[in-house]
PDB file of C-alpha atoms in Angstrom:
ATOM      1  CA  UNK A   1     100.795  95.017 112.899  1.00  0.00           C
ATOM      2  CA  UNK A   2      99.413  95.402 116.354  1.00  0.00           C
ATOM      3  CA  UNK A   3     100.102  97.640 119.026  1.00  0.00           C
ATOM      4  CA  UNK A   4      99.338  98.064 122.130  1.00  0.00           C
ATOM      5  CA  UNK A   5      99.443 101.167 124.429  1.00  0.00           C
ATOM      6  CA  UNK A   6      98.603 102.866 128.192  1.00  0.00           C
ATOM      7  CA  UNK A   7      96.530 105.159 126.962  1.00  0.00           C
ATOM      8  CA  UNK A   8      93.663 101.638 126.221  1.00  0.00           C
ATOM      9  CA  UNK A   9      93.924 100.310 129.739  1.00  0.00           C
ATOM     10  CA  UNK A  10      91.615 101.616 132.386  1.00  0.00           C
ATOM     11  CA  UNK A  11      93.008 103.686 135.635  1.00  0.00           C
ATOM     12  CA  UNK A  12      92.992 100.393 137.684  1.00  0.00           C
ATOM     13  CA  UNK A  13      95.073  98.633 135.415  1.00  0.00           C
ATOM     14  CA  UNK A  14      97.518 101.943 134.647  1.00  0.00           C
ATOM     15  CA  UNK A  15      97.920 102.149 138.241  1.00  0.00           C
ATOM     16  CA  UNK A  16      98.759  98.247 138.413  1.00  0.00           C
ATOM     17  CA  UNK A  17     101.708  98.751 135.530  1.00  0.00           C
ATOM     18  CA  UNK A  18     103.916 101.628 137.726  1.00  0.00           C
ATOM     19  CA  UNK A  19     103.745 100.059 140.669  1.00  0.00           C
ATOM     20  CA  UNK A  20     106.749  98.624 142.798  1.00  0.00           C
ATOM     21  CA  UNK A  21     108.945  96.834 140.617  1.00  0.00           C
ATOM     22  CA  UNK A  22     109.736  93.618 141.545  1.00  0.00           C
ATOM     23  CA  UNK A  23     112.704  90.411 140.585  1.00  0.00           C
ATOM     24  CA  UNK A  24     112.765  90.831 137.248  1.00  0.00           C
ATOM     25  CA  UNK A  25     111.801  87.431 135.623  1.00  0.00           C
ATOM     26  CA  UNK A  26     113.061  86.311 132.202  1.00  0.00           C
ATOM     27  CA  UNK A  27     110.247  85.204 129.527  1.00  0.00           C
ATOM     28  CA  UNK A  28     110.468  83.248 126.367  1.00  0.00           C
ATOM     29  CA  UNK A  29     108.178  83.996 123.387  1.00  0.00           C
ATOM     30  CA  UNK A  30     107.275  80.717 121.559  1.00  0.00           C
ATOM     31  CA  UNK A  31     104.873  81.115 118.710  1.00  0.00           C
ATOM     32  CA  UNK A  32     104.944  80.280 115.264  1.00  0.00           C
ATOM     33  CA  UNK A  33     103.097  83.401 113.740  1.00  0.00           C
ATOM     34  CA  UNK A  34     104.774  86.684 114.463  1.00  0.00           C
ATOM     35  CA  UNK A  35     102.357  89.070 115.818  1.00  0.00           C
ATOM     36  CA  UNK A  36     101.016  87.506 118.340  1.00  0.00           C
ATOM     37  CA  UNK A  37     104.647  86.921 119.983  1.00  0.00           C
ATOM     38  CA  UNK A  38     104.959  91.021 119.041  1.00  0.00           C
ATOM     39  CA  UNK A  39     101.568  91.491 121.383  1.00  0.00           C
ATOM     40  CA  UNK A  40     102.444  89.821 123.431  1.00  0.00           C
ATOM     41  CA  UNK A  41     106.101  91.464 123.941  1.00  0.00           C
ATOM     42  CA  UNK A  42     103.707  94.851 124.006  1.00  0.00           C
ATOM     43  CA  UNK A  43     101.853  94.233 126.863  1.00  0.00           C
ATOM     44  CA  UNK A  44     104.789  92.270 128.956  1.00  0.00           C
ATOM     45  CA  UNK A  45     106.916  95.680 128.420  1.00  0.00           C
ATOM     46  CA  UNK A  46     104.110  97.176 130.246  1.00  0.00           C
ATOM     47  CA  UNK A  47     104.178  95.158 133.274  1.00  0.00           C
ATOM     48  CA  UNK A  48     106.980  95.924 135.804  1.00  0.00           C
ATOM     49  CA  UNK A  49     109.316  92.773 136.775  1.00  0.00           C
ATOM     50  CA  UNK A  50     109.494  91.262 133.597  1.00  0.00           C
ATOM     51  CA  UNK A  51     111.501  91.251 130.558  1.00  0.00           C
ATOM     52  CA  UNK A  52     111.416  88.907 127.628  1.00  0.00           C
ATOM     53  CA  UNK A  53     114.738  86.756 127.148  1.00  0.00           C
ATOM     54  CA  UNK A  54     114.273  85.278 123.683  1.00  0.00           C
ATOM     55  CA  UNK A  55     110.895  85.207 121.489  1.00  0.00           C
ATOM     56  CA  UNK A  56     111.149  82.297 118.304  1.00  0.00           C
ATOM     57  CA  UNK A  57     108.933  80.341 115.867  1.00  0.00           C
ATOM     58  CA  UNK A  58     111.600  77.277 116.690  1.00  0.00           C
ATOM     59  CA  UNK A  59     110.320  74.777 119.413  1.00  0.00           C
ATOM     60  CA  UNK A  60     113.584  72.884 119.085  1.00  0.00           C
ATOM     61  CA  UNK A  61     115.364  76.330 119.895  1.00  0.00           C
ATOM     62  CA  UNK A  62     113.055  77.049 122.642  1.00  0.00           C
ATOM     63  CA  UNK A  63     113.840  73.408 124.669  1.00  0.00           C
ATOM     64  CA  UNK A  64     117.619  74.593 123.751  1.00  0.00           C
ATOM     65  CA  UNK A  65     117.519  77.662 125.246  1.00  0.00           C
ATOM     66  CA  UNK A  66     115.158  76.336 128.476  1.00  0.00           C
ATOM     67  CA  UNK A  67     117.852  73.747 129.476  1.00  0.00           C
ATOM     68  CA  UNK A  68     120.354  76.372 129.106  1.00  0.00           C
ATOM     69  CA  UNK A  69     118.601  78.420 131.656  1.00  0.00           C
ATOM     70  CA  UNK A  70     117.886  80.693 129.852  1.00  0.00           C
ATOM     71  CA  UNK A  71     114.108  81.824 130.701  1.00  0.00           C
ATOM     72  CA  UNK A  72     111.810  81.328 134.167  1.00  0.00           C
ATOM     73  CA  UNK A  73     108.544  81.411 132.483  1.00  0.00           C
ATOM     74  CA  UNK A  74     107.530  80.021 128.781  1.00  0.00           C
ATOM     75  CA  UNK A  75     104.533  81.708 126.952  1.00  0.00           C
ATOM     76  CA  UNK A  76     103.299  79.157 124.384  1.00  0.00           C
ATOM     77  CA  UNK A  77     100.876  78.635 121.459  1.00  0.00           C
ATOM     78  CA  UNK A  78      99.640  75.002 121.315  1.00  0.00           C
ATOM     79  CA  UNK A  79      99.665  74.382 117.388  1.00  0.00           C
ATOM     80  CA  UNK A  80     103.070  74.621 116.877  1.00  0.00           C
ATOM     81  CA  UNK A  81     105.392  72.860 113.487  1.00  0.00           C
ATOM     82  CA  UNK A  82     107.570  70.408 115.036  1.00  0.00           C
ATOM     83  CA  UNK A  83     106.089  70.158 118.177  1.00  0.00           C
ATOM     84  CA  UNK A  84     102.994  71.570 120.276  1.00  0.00           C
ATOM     85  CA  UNK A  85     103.316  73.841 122.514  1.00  0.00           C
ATOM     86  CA  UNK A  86     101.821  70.748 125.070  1.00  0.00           C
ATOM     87  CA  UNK A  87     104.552  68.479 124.219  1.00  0.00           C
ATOM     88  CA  UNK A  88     107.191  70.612 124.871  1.00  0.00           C
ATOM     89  CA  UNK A  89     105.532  71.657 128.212  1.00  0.00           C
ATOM     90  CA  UNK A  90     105.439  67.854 128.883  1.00  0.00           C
ATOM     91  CA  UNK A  91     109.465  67.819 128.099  1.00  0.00           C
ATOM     92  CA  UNK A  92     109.969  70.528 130.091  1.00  0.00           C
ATOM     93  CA  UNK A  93     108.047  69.596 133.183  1.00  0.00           C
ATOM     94  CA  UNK A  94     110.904  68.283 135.663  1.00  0.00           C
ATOM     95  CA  UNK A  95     112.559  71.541 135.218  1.00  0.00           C
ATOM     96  CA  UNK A  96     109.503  73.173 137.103  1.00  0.00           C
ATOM     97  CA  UNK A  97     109.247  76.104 134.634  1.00  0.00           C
ATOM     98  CA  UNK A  98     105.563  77.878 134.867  1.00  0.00           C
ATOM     99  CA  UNK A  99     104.504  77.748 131.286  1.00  0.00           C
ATOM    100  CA  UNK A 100     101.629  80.166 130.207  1.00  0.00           C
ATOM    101  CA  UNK A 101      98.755  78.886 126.897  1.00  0.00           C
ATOM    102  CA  UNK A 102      98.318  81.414 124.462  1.00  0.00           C
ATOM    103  CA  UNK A 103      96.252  79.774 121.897  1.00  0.00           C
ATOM    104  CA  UNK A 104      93.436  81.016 119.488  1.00  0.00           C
ATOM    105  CA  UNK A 105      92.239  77.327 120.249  1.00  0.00           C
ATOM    106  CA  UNK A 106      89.962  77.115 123.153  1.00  0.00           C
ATOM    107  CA  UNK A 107      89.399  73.477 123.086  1.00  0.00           C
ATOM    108  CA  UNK A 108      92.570  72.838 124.309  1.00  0.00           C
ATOM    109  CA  UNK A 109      92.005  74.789 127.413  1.00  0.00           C
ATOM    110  CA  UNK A 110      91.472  71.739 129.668  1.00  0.00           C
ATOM    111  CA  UNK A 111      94.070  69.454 127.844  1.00  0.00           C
ATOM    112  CA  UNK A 112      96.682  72.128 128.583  1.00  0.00           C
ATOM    113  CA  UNK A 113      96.470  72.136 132.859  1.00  0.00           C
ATOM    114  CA  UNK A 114      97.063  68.408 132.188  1.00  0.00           C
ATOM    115  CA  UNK A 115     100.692  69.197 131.623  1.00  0.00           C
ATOM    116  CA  UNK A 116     100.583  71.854 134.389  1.00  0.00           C
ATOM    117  CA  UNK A 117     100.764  74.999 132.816  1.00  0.00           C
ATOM    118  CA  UNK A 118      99.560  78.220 134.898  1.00  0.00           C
ATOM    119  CA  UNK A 119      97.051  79.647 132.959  1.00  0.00           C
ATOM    120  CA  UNK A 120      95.992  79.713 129.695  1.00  0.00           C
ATOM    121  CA  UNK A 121      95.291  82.687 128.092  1.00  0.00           C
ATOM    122  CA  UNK A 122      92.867  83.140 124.430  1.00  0.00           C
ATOM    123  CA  UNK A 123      94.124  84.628 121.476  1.00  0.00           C
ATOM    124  CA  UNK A 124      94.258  87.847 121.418  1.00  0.00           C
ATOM    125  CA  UNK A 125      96.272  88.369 124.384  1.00  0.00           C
ATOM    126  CA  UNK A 126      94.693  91.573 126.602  1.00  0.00           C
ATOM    127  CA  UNK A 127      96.541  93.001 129.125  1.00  0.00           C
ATOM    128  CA  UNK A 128      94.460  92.018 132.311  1.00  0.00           C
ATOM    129  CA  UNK A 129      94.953  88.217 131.065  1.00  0.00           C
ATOM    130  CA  UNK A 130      98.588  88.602 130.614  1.00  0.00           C
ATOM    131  CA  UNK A 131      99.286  90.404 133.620  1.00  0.00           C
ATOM    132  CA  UNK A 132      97.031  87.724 135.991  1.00  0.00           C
ATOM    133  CA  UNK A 133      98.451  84.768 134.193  1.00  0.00           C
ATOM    134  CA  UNK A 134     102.219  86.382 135.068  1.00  0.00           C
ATOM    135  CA  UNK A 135     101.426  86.712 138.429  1.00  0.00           C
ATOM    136  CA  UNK A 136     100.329  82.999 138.504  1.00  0.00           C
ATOM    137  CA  UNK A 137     103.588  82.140 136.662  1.00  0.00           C
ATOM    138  CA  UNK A 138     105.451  84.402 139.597  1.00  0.00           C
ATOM    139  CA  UNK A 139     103.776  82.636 142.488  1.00  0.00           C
ATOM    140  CA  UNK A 140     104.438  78.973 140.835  1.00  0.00           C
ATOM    141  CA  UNK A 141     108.566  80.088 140.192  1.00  0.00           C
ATOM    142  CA  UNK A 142     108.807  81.829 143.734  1.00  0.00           C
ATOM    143  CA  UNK A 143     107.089  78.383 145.202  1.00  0.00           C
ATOM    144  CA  UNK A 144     109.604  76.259 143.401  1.00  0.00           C
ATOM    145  CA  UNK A 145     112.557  78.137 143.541  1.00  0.00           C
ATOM    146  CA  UNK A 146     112.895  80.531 146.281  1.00  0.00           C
ATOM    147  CA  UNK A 147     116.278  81.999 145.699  1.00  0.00           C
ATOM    148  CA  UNK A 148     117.222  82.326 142.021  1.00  0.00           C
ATOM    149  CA  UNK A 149     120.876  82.583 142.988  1.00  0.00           C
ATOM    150  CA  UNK A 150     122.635  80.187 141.257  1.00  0.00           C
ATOM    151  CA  UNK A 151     125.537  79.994 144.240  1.00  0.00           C
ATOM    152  CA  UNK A 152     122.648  79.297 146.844  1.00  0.00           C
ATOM    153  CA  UNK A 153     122.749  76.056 148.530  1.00  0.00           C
ATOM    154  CA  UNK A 154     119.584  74.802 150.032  1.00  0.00           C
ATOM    155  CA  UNK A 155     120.213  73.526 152.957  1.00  0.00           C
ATOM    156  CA  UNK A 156     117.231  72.484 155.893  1.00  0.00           C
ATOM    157  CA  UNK A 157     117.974  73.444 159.815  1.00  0.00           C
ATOM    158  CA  UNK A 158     116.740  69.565 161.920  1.00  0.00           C
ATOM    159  CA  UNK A 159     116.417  70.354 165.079  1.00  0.00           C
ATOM    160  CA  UNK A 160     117.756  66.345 166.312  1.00  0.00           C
ATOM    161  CA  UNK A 161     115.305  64.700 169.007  1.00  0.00           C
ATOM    162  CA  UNK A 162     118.279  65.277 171.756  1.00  0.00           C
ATOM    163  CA  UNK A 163     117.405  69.288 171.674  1.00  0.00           C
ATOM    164  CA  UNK A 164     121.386  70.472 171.570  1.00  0.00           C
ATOM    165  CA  UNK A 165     121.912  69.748 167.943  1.00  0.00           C
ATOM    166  CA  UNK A 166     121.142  71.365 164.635  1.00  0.00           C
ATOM    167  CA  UNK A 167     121.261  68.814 161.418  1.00  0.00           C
ATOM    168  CA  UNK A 168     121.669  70.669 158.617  1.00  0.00           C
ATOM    169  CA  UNK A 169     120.180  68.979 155.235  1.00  0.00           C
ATOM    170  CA  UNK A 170     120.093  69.271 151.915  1.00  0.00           C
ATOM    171  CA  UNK A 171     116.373  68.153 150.644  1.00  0.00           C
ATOM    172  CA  UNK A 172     117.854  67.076 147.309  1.00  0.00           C
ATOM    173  CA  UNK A 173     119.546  64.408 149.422  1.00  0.00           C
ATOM    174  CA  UNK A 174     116.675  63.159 150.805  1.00  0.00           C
ATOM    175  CA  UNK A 175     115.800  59.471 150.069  1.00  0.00           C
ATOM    176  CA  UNK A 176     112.457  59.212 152.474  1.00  0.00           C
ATOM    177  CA  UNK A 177     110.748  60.893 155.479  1.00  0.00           C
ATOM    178  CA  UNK A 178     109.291  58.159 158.248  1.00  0.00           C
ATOM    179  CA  UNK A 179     107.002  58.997 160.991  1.00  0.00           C
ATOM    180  CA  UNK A 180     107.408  56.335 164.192  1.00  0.00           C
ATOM    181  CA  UNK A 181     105.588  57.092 167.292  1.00  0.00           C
ATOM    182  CA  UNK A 182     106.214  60.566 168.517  1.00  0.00           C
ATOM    183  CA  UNK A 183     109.504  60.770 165.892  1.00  0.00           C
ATOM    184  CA  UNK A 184     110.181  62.084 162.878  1.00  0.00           C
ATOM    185  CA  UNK A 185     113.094  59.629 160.742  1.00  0.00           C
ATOM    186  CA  UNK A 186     114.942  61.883 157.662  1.00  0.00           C
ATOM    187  CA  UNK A 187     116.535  58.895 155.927  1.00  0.00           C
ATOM    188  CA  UNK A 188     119.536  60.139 153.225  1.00  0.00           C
ATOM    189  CA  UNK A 189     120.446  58.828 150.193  1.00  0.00           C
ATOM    190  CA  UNK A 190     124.291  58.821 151.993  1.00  0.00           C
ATOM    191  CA  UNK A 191     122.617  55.509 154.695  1.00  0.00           C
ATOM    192  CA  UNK A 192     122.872  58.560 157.169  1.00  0.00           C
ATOM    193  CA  UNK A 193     119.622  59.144 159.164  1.00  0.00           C
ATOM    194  CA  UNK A 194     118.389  61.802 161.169  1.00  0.00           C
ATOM    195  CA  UNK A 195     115.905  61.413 164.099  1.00  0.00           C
ATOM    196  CA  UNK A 196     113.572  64.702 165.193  1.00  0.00           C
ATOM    197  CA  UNK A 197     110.601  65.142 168.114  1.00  0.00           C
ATOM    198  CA  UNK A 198     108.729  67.289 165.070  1.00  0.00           C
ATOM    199  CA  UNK A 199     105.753  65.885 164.256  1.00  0.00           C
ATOM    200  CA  UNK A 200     105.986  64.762 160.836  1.00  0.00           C
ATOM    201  CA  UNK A 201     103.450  67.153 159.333  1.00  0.00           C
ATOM    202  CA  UNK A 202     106.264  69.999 160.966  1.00  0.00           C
ATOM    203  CA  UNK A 203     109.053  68.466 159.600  1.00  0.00           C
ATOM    204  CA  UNK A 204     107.194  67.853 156.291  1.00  0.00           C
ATOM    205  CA  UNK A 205     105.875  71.950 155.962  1.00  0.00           C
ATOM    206  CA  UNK A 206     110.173  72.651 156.824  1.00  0.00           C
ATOM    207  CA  UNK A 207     111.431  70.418 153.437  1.00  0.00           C
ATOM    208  CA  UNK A 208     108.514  71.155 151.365  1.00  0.00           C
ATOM    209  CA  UNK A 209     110.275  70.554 148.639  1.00  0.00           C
ATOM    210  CA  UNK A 210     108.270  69.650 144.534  1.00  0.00           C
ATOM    211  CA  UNK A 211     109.722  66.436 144.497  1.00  0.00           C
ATOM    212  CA  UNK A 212     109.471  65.444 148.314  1.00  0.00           C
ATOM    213  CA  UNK A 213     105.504  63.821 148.134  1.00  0.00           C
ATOM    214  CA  UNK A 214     103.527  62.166 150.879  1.00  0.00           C
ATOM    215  CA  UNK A 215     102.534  58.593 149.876  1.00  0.00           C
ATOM    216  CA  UNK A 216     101.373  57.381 153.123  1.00  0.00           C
ATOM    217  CA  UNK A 217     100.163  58.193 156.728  1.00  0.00           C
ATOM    218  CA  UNK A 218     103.615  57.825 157.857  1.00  0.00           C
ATOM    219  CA  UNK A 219     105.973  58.253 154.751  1.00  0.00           C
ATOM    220  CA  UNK A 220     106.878  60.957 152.319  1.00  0.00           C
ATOM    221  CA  UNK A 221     109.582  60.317 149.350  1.00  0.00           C
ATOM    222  CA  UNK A 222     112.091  61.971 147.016  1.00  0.00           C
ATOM    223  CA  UNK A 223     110.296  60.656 143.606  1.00  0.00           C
ATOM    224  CA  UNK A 224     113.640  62.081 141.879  1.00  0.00           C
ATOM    225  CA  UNK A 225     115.346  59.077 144.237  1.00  0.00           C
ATOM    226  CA  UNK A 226     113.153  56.258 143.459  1.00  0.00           C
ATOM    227  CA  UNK A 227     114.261  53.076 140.687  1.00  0.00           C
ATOM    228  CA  UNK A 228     110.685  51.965 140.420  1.00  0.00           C
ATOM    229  CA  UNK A 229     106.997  51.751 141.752  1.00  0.00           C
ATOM    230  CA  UNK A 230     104.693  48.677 141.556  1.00  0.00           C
ATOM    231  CA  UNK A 231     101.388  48.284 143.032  1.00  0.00           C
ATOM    232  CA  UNK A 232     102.310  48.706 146.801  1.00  0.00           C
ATOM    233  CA  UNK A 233     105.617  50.041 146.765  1.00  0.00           C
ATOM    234  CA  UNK A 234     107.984  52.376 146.102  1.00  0.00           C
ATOM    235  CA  UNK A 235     111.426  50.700 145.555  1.00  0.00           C
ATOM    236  CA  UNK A 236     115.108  52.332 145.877  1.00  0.00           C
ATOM    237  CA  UNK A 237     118.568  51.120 144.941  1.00  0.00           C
ATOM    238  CA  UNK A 238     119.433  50.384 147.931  1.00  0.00           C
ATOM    239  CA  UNK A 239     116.697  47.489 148.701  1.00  0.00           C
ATOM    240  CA  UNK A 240     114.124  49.862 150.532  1.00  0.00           C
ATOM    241  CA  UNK A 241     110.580  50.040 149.376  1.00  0.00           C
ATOM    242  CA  UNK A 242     108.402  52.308 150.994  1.00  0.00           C
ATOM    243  CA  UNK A 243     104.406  51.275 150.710  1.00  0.00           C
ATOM    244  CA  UNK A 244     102.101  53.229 149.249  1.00  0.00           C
ATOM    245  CA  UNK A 245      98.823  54.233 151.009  1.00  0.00           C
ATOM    246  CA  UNK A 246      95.535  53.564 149.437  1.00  0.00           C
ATOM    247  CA  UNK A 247      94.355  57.173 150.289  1.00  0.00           C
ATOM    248  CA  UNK A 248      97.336  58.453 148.486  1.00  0.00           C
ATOM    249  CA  UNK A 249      97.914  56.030 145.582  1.00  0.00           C
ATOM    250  CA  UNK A 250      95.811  58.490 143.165  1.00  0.00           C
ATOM    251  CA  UNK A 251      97.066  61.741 143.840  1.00  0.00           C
ATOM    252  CA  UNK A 252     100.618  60.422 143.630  1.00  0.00           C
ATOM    253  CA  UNK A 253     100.179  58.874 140.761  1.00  0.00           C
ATOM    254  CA  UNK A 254      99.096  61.370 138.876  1.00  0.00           C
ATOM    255  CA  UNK A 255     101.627  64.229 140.036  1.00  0.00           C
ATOM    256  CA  UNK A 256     103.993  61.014 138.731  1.00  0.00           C
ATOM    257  CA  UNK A 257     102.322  60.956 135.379  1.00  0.00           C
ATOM    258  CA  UNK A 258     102.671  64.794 135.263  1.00  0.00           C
ATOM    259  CA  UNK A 259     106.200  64.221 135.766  1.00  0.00           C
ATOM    260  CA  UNK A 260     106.661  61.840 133.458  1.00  0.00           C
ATOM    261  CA  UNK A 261     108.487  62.974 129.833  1.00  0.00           C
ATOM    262  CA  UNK A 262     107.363  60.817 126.853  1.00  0.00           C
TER     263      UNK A 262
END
């Protein structure tokens, strides 16, 4: 069986473990040989602001447990019974849950930041890889979900273009985002609409948001609010399609395809 211990890592790295603890976030352990999960469960107990949640062989236990909430970061192998540790990150990937590689298989180093994992670490796990690729995984869950309190509402101040009123938002109710002229249009999915002198770059860097995405010059959309996209357009249920820019088409269709469980 492995171990691992302070007394192997070098003064930097000692110094790094007692430092200020932080939030602590929850990891899962998904791997189907044992002692590389019990490695890796070594070195994490090292690192201050992080505890492991669950750590399993069972890929259909882990997808359980990460719809239950039960984790904010996902440590994977790749070759996996059931299912790889890349399809599951593909399942997993509207959730916006930083997963972390940890595969003996360097090959699939490139195929695994096509399913937007963090890092990807090679078999056997040291503790300088772990810790970087945690604090990758930290900055990704901070980015995407800046309050962790489950009773938070997220909710947008709009400063409205008459200057004596305050709109506030939610972003997950967000249909579009239209620049005309010198305004800034917040369309809802309620028909509601709300006008702003921000420039729409402003108002964009306010409701940055990972599933508000610029698609044109002028327009940004909720993808999670869309029915369909064709060639030019994206379409809602309510009749409004919003084109797509040349410039743009590529980028957002890949971050679509990223998004996309199959």
């Amino acid at each position: 069986m492995s171990s691992f211990s302070m007394g192997n890592l070098p003064p930097s790295l000692t110094c790094y473990c007692i430092s200020a603890m932080e939030d602590v976030l929850r990891i899962g352990l998904l791997d189907d040989e044992e002692s590389p999960r019990i490695l890796l469960s070594e070195i994490i107990a090292l690192i201050p602001g992080y505890e492991i949640s669950f750590s399993t062989d069972d890929p259909f236990l882990t997808l359980e447990l990460i719809k239950n909430g039960k984790i904010d970061i996902l440590i994977t192998d790749i070759m996996i019974p059931g299912f790889s540790g890349l399809e599951l990150s593909k399942k997993i990937l509207h959730l916006d849950i930083p997963v972390i590689i940890c595969s003996a298989h360097d090959r699939f180093g490139v195929e695994s930041f096509k399913v937007n994992t963090v890092y990807f670490i090679l078999k056997p796990p040291s503790f300088f890889e772990v810790s970087f690729a945690l604090e990758k995984a930290r900055a990704t869950f901070i980015k995407y979900k800046p309050l962790a309190n489950p009773n938070f509402e997220d909710i947008v101040r709009i400063r409205e273009y008459n200057e004596f009123k305050i709109a506030l938002i939610k972003p997950t109710e967000i249909q579009y985002i239209e620049q005309k002229e010198s305004f800034t249009w917040i369309f809802l999915e309620s028909g509601k609409t709300i006008t702003t002198r921000d420039k729409f770059y402003n108002t964009l860097e306010k409701i940055e948001r990972p599933y508000i995405f610029r698609i044109h010059r002028s327009f940004a959309v909720n993808y999670l609010k869309m029915r369909y996209l064709d060639q030019g357009y994206c379409h809602f249920d309510n009749g409004v399609r919003i084109p797509i820019g040349s410039t743009y088409r590529e980028a957002f269709e890949n971050f679509l395809q990223n998004k996309t469980v199959i």
